[in-house]
GROMACS .gro file of C-alpha atoms in nm:
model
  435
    1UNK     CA    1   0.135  -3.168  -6.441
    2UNK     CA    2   0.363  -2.896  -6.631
    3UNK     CA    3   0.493  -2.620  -6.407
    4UNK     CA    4   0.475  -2.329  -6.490
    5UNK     CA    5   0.764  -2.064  -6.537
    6UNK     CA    6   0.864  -1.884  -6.241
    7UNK     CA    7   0.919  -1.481  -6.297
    8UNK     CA    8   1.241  -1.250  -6.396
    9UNK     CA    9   1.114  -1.103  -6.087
   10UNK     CA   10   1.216  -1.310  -5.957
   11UNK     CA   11   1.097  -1.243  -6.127
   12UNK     CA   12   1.235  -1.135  -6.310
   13UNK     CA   13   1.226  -1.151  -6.499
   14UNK     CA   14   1.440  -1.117  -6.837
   15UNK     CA   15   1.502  -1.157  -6.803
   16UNK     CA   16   1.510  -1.444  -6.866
   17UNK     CA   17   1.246  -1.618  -6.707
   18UNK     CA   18   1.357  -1.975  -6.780
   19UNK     CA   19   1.187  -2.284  -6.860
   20UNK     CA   20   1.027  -2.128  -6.884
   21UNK     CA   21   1.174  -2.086  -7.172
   22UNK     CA   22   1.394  -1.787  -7.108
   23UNK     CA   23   1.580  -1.659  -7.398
   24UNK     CA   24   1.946  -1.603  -7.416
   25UNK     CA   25   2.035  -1.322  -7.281
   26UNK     CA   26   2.223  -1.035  -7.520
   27UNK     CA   27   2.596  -1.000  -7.508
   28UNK     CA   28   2.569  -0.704  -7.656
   29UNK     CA   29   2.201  -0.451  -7.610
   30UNK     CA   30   2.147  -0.453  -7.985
   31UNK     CA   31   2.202  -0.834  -8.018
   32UNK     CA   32   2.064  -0.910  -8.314
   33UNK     CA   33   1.989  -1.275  -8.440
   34UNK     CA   34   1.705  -1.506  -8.587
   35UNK     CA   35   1.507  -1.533  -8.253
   36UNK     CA   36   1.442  -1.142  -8.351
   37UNK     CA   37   1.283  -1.220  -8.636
   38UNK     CA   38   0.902  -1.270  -8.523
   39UNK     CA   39   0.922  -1.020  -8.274
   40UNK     CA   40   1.043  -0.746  -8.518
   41UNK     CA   41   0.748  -0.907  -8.774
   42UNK     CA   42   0.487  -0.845  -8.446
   43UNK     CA   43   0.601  -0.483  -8.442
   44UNK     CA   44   0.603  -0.441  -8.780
   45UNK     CA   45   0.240  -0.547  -8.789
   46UNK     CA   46   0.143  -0.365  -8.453
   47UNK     CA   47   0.266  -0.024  -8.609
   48UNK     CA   48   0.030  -0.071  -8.899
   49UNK     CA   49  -0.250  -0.165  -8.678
   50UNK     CA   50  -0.370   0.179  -8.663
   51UNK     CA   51  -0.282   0.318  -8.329
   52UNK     CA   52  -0.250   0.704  -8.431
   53UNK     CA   53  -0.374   0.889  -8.131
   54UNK     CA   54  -0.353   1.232  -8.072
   55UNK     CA   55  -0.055   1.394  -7.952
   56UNK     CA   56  -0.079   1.393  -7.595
   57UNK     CA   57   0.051   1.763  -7.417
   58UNK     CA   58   0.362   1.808  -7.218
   59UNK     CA   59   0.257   1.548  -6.911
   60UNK     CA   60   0.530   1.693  -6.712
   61UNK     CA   61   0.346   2.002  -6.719
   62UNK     CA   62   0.018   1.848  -6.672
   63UNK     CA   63  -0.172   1.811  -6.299
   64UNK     CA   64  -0.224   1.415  -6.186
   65UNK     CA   65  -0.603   1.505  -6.253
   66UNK     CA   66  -0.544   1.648  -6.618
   67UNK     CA   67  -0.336   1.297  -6.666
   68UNK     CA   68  -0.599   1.064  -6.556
   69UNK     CA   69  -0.852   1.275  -6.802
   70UNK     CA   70  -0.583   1.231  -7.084
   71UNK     CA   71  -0.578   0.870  -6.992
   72UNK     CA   72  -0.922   0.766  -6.979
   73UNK     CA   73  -1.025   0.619  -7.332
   74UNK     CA   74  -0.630   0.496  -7.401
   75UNK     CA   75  -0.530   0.156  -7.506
   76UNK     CA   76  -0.227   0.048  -7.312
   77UNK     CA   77   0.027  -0.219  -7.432
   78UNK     CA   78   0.264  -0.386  -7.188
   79UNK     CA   79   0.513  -0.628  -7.293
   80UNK     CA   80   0.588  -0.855  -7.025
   81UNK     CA   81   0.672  -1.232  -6.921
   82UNK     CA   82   0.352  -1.454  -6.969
   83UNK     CA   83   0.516  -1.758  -6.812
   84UNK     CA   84   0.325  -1.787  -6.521
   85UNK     CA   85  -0.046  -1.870  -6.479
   86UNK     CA   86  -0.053  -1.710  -6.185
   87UNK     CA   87   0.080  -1.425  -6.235
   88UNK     CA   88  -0.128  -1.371  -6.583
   89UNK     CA   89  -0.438  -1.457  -6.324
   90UNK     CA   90  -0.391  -1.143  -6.155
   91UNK     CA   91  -0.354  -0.983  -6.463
   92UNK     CA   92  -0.600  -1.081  -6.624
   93UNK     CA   93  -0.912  -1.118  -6.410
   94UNK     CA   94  -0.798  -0.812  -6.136
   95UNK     CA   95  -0.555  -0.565  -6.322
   96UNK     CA   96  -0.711  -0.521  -6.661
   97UNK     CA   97  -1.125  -0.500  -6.555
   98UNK     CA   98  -1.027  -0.301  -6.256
   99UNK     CA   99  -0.843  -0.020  -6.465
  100UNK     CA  100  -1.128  -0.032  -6.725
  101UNK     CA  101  -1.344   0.027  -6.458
  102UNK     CA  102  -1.196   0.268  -6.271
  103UNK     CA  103  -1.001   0.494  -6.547
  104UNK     CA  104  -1.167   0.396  -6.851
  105UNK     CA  105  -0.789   0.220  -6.926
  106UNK     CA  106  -0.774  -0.118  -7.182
  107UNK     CA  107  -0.457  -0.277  -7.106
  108UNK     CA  108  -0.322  -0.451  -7.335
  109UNK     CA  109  -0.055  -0.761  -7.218
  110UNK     CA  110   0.212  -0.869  -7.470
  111UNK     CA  111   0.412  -1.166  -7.432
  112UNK     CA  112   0.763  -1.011  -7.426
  113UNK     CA  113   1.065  -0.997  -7.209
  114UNK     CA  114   1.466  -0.881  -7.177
  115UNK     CA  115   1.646  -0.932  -7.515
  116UNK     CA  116   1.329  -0.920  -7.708
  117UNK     CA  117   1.245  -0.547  -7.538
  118UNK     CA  118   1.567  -0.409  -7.657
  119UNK     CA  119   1.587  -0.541  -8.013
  120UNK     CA  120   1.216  -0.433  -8.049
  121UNK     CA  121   1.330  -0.078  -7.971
  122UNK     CA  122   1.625  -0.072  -8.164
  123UNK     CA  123   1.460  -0.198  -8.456
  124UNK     CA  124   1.172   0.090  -8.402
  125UNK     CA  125   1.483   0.337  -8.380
  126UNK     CA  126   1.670   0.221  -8.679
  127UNK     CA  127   1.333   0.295  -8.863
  128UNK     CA  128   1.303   0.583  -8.749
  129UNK     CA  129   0.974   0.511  -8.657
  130UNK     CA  130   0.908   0.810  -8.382
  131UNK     CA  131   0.611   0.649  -8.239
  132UNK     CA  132   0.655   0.305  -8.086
  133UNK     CA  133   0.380   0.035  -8.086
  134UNK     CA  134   0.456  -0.047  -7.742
  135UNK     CA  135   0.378   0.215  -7.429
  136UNK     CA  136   0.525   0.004  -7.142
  137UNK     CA  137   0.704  -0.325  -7.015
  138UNK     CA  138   0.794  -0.520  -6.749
  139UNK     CA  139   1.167  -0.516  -6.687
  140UNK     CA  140   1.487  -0.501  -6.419
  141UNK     CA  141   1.899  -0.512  -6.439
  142UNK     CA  142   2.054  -0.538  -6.738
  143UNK     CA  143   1.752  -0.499  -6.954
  144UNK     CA  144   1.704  -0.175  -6.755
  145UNK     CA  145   2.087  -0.100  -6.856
  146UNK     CA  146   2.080  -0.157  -7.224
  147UNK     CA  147   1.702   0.054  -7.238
  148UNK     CA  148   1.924   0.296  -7.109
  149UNK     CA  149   2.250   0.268  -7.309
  150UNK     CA  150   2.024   0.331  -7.635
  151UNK     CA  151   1.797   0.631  -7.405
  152UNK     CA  152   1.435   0.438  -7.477
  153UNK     CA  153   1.274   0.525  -7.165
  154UNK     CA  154   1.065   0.777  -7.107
  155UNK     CA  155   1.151   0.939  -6.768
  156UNK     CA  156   1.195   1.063  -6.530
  157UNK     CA  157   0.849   0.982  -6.411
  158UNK     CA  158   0.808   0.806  -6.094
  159UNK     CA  159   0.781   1.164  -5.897
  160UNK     CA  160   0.465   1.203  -6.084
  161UNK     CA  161   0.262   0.933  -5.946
  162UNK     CA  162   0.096   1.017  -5.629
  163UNK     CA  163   0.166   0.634  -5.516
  164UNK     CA  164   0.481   0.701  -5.543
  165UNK     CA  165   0.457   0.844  -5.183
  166UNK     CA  166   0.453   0.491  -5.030
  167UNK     CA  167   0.794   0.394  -5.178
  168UNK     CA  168   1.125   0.469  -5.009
  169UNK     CA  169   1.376   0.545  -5.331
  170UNK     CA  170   1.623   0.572  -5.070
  171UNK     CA  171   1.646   0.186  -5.019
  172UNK     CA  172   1.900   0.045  -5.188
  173UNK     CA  173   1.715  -0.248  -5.282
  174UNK     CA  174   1.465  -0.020  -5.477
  175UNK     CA  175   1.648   0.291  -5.582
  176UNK     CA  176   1.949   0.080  -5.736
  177UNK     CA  177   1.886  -0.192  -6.013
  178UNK     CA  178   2.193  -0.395  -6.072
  179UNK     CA  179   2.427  -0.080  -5.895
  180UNK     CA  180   2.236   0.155  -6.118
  181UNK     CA  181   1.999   0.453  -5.995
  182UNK     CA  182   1.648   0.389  -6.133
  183UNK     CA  183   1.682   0.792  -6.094
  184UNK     CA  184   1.320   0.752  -6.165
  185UNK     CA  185   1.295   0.623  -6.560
  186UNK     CA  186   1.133   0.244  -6.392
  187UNK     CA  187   0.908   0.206  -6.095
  188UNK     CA  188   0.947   0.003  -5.838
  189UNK     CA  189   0.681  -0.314  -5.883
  190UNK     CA  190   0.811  -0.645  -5.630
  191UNK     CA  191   1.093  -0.717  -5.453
  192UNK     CA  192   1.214  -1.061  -5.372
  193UNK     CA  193   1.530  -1.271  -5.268
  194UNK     CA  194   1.676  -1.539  -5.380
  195UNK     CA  195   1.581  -1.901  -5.202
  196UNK     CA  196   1.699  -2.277  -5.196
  197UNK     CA  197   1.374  -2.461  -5.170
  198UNK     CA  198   1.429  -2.836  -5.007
  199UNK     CA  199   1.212  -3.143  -4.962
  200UNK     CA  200   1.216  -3.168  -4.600
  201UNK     CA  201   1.117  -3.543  -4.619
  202UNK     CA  202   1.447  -3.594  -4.806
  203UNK     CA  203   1.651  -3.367  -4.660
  204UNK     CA  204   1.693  -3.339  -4.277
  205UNK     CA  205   1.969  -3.071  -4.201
  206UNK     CA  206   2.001  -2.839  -4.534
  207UNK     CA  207   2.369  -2.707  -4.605
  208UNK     CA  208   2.368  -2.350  -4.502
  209UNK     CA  209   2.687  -2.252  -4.680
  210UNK     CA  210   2.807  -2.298  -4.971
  211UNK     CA  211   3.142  -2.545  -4.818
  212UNK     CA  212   2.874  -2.727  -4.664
  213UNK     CA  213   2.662  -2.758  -4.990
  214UNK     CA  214   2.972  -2.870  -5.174
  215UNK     CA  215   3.012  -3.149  -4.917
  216UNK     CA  216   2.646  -3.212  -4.945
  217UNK     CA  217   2.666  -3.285  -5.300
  218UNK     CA  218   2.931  -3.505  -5.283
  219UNK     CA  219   2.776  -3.710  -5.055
  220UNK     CA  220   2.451  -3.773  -5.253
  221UNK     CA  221   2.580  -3.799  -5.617
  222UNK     CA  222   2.287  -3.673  -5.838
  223UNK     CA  223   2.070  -3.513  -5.641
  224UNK     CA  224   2.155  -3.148  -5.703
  225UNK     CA  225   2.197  -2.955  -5.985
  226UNK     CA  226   2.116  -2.575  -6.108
  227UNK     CA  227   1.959  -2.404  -6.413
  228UNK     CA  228   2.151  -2.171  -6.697
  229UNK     CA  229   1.868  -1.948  -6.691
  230UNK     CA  230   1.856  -1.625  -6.454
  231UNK     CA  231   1.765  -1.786  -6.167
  232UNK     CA  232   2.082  -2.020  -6.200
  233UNK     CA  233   2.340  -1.743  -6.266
  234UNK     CA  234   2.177  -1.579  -5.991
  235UNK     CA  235   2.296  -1.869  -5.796
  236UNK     CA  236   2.640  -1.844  -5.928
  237UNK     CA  237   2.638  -1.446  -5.842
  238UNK     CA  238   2.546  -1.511  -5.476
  239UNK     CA  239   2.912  -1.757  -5.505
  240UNK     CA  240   3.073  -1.491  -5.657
  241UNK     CA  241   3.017  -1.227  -5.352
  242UNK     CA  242   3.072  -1.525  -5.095
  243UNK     CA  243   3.413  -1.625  -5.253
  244UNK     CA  244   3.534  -1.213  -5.321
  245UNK     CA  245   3.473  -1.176  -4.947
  246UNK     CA  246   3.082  -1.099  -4.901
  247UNK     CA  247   2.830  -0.861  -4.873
  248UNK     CA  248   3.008  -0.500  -5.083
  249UNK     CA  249   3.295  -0.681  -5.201
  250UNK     CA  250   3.083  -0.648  -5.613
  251UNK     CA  251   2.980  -0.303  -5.505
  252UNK     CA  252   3.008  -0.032  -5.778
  253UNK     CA  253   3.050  -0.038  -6.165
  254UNK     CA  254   3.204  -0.368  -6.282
  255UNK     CA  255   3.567  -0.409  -6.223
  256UNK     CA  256   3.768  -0.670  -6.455
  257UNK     CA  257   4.019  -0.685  -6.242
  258UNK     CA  258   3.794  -0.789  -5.948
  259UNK     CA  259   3.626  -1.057  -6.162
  260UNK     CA  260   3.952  -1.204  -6.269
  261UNK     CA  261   4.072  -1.186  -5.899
  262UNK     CA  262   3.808  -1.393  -5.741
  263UNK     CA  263   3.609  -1.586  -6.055
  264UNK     CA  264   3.845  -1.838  -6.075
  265UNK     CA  265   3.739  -1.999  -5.756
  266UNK     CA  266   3.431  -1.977  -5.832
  267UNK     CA  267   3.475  -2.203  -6.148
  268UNK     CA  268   3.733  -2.451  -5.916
  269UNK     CA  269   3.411  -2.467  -5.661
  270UNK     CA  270   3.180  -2.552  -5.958
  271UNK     CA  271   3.450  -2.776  -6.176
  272UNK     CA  272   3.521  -2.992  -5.785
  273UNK     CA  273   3.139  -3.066  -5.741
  274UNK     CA  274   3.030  -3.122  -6.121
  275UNK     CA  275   3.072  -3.468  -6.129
  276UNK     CA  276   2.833  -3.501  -5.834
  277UNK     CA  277   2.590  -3.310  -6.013
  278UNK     CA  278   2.236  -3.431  -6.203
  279UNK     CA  279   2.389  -3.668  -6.447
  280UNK     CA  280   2.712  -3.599  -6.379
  281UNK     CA  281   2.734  -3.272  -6.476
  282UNK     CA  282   2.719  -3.313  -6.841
  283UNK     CA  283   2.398  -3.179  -6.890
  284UNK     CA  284   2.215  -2.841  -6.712
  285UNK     CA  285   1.840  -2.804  -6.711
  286UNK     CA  286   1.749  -2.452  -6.962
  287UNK     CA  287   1.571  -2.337  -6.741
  288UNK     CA  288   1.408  -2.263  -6.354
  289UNK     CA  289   1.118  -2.422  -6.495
  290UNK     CA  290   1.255  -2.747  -6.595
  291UNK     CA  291   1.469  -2.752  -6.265
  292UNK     CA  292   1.137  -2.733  -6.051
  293UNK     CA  293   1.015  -3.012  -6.301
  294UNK     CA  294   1.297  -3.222  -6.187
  295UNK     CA  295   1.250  -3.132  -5.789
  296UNK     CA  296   0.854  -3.222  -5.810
  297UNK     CA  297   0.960  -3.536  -5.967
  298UNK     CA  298   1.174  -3.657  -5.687
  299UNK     CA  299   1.462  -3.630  -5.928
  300UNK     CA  300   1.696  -3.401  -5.744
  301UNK     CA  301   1.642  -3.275  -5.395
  302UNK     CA  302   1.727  -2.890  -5.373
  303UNK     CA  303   1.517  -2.638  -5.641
  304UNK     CA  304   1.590  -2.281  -5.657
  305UNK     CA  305   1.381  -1.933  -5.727
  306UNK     CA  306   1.466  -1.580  -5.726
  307UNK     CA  307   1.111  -1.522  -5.562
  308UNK     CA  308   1.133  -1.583  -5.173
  309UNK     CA  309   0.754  -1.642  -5.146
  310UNK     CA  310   0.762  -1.881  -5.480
  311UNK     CA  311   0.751  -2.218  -5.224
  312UNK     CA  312   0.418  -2.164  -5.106
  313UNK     CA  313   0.279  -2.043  -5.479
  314UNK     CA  314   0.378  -2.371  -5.558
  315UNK     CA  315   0.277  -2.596  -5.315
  316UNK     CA  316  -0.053  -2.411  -5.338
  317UNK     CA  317  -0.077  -2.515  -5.677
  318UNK     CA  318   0.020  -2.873  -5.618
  319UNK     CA  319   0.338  -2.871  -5.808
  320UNK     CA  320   0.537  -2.914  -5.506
  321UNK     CA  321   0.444  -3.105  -5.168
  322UNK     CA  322   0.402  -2.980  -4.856
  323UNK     CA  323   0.737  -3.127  -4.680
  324UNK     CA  324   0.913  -2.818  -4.900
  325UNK     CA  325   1.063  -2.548  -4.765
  326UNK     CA  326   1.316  -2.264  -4.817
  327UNK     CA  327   1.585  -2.110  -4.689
  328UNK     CA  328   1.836  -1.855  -4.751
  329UNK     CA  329   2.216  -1.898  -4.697
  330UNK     CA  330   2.381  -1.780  -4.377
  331UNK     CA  331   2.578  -1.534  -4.587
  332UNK     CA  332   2.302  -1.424  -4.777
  333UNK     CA  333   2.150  -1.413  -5.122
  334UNK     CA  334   2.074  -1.167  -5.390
  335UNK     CA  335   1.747  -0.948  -5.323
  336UNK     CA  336   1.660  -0.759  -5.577
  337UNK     CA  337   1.361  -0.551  -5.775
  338UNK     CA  338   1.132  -0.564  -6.049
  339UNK     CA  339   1.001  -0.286  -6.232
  340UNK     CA  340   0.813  -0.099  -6.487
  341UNK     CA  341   0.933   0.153  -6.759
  342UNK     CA  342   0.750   0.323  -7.009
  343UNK     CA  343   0.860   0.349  -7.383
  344UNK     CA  344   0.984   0.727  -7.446
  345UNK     CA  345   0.839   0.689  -7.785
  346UNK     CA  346   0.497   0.559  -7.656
  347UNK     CA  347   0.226   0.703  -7.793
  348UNK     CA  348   0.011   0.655  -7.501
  349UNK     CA  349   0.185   0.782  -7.157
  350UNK     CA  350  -0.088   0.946  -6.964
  351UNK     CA  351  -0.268   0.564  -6.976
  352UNK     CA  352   0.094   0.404  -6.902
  353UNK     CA  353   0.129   0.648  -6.590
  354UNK     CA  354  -0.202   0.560  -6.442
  355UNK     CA  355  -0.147   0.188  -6.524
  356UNK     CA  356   0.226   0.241  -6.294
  357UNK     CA  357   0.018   0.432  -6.015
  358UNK     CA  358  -0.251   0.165  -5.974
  359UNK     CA  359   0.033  -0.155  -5.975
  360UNK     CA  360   0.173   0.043  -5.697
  361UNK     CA  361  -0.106   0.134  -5.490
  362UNK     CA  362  -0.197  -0.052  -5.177
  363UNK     CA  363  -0.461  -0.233  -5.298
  364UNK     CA  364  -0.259  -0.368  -5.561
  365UNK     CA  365   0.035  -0.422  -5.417
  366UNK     CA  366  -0.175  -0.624  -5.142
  367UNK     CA  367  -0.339  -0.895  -5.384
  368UNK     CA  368  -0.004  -0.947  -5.555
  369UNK     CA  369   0.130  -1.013  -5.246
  370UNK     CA  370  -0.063  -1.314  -5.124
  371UNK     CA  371   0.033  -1.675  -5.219
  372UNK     CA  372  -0.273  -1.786  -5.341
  373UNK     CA  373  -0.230  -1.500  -5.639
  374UNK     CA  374   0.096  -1.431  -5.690
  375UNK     CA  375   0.327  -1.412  -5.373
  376UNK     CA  376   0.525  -1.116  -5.520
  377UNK     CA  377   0.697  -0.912  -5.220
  378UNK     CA  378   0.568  -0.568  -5.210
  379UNK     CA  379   0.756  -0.279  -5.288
  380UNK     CA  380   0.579  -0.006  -5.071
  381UNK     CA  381   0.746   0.075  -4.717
  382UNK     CA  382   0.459   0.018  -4.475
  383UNK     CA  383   0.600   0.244  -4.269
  384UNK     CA  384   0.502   0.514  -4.484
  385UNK     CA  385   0.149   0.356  -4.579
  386UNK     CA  386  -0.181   0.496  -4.346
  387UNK     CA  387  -0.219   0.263  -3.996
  388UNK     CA  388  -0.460  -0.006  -4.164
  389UNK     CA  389  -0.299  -0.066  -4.457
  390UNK     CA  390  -0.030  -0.122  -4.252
  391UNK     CA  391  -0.225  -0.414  -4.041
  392UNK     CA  392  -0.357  -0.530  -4.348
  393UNK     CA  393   0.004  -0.620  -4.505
  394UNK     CA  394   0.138  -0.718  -4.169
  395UNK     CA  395  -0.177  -0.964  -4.164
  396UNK     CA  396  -0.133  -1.146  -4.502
  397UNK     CA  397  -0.168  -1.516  -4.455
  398UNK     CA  398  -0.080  -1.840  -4.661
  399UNK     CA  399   0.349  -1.778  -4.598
  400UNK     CA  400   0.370  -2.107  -4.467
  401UNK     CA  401   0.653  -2.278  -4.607
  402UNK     CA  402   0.878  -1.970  -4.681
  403UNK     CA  403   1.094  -1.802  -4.478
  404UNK     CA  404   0.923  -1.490  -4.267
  405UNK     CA  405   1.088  -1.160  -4.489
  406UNK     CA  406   1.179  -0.968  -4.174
  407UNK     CA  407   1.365  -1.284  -4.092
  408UNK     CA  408   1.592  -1.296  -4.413
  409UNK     CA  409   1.677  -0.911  -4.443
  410UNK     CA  410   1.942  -0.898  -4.279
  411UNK     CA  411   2.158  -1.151  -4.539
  412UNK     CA  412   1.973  -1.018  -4.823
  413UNK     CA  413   2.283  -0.935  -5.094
  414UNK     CA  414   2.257  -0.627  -5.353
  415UNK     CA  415   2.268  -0.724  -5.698
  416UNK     CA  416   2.667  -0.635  -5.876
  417UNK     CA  417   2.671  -0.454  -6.193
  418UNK     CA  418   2.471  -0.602  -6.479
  419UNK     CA  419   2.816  -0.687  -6.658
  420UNK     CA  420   2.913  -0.926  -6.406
  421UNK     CA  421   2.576  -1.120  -6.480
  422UNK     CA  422   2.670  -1.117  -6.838
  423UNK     CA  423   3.039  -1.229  -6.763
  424UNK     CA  424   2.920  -1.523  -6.604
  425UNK     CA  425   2.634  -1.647  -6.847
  426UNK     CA  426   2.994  -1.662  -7.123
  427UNK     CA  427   3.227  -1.788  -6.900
  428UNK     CA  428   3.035  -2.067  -6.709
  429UNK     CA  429   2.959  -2.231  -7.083
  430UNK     CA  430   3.352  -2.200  -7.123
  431UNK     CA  431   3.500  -2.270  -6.767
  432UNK     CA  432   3.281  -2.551  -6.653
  433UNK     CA  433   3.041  -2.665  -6.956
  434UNK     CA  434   3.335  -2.696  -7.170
  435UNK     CA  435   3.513  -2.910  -6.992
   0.00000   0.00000   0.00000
């Protein structure tokens, strides 16, 4: 059976949502090459499709009531990873007929993701085109960076939504994407950490650090090996912090000087334990995707996903057995956020703002979170929420093989500056690939 990707969301996803078939991501935020192509053909054709609607007033003006009148009747188009049936499940047969229902909202879901999002945009811009065929998309670190480099989101916005009440901004895990205030152009949509997921009929006593994982590999040669995708440089991020001294030692805007300090040992940790790796080391699976293919094969014995609650998804679906389990590190691992922004050039916004108020309501935020639909950590502070929503979240069953997330918060790591991510994606192909 083919597994399915897992999410940049942990997703998420870019960003990247591996083998799921993640693309590169962009050295640069206007990248361009020939994987643009289509995508620039698909906007070129979506912008003659017809989608002239009428100019919408000044929405920061406008009452929540006024907005949801504006928005009634509106086609909505969100770009976003498709990788994961799951996740498209919820989509597709709760999301979409429960805002056409409700708000009179079509939603529109377009496969898209990191890279692709920003040369869309900058091909739009370069136009000139002042109206983009896109209203919305699914996003998080550096994507969320580069949209903002080249000023493509509309925002701020997230004080507008009356959800919005339920979300604590002042969380560092929510109100900083990759060490940069959302400062409200992206709302909050899951939050997750990153896991090692084990077969516990293969594995007995899992490393907990990453010493004891080096000594773990070397003692079963083959049996572990990581992705090149997000989830895998995620991996090599949560070394990174461990080996510059832990949890704030990558806090703050990139420092080159900090990388070149404490890198190195990173690659002489990865170059010591390569030959131990999945065929030696001379080959990486693409993507998170292909790694769980290997893990449900009984290939390797250690998988990996930036989505804490991803085990049980899994195993639900009969991709992985029931003997596997995760675990976080005892010195933590990266937790971080996915999110939505809008398109400052979308012609729709009053439908894309009541689209971003329903994903975050309680309701929503509830189905997402079980296991048998998506297992996507919620964003909302139940402290905040009224007493039985609060029991209802505190109630969810089906977390049976993960870790509990009250358990885990306490080692959960902040995601460094997006250029740290993209220092690592060039200089792990250089410093361990290439040799």
């Amino acid at each position: 059976m083919p597994v399915p990707s897992t999410s940049p969301t942990g997703h998420p996803p870019d960003q990247d949502l591996p083998a799921y078939n993640e693309p590169p991501r962009p050295k640069l935020p206007f990248s361009a090459g020939c994987s643009r192509i289509p995508f620039v053909l698909l906007v070129v054709f979506l912008a003659g499709c017809g989608r002239a609607p009428a100019p919408e007033p000044d929405l920061a003006r406008a009452s929540w009531e006024e907005i949801e009148r504006l928005a009634r009747g509106q086609t909505v188009d969100l770009l976003m990873w498709t990788g994961d049936p799951y996740i498209n499940a919820y989509m597709r047969t709760y999301v979409i007929p429960t805002l056409r229902e409700r708000h009179g909202i079509t939603l529109n879901i377009v496969p898209g993701q990191g890279n692709q999002i920003v040369s869309m945009l900058m091909t739009e811009r370069e136009a000139g085109k002042t109206e983009s065929a896109f209203d919305m998309m699914w996003i998080n670190g550096e994507t969320f960076y580069q949209l903002r480099q080249i000023d493509a989101l509309y925002g701020p916005f997230t004080e507008r939504l009356p959800n919005a009440r339920y979300i604590d901004f002042d969380d560092p895990f929510i109100g900083i994407d990759f060490q940069q205030p959302v400062d409200g152009y992206e709302m909050p949509w899951g939050n997750v950490q990153w896991i090692l997921i084990y077969d516990s009929a293969r594995v007995s006593d899992p490393p907990r650090t990453p010493e004891a994982l080096a000594a773990w590999v070397k003692a079963h040669p083959g049996r572990f090996t990581f992705d090149t995708s997000f989830t895998g440089m995620t991996f090599l991020k949560t070394l990174l912090i461990h080996f510059a001294g832990g949890p704030g030692r990558l806090s703050g805007p990139f420092d080159p000087e900090t990388y070149a300090r404490h890198a190195p040992r990173l690659w002489r940790f990865l170059n010591e334990i390569k030959p131990y790796l999945w065929k030696r080391g001379e080959t990486f699976p693409a993507s998170v995707t292909q790694l769980h293919q290997l893990f449900a094969a009984g290939e390797i014995d250690f998988t990996m996903s930036n989505n804490d609650g991803e085990v049980d998804n899994k195993v639900l679906q009969g991709l992985f057995p029931e003997t596997a389990r995760a675990y976080v590190l005892d010195g933590g691992t990266i937790r971080n956020t996915h999110y939505l922004g809008i398109v400052k050039t979308a012609p729709h916004k009053a439908g894309a703002l009541v689209v971003c108020n329903f994903l975050i309501s309680p309701e929503a935020q509830l189905k997402k979170l079980d296991p048998q639909v998506w297992g996507d950590g919620t964003v909302l502070d139940l402290d905040r929420l009224p007493p039985a929503w609060q029991e209802r979240f505190r109630n969810v069953s089906g977390r049976r093989f993960a870790p509990d997330r009250a358990a885990i918060r306490d080692r959960a790591l902040q995601e460094p500056d997006a250029t740290y991510m993209i220092r690592l994606y060039d200089d792990f192909r250089r410093e361990v690939i290439g040799r």
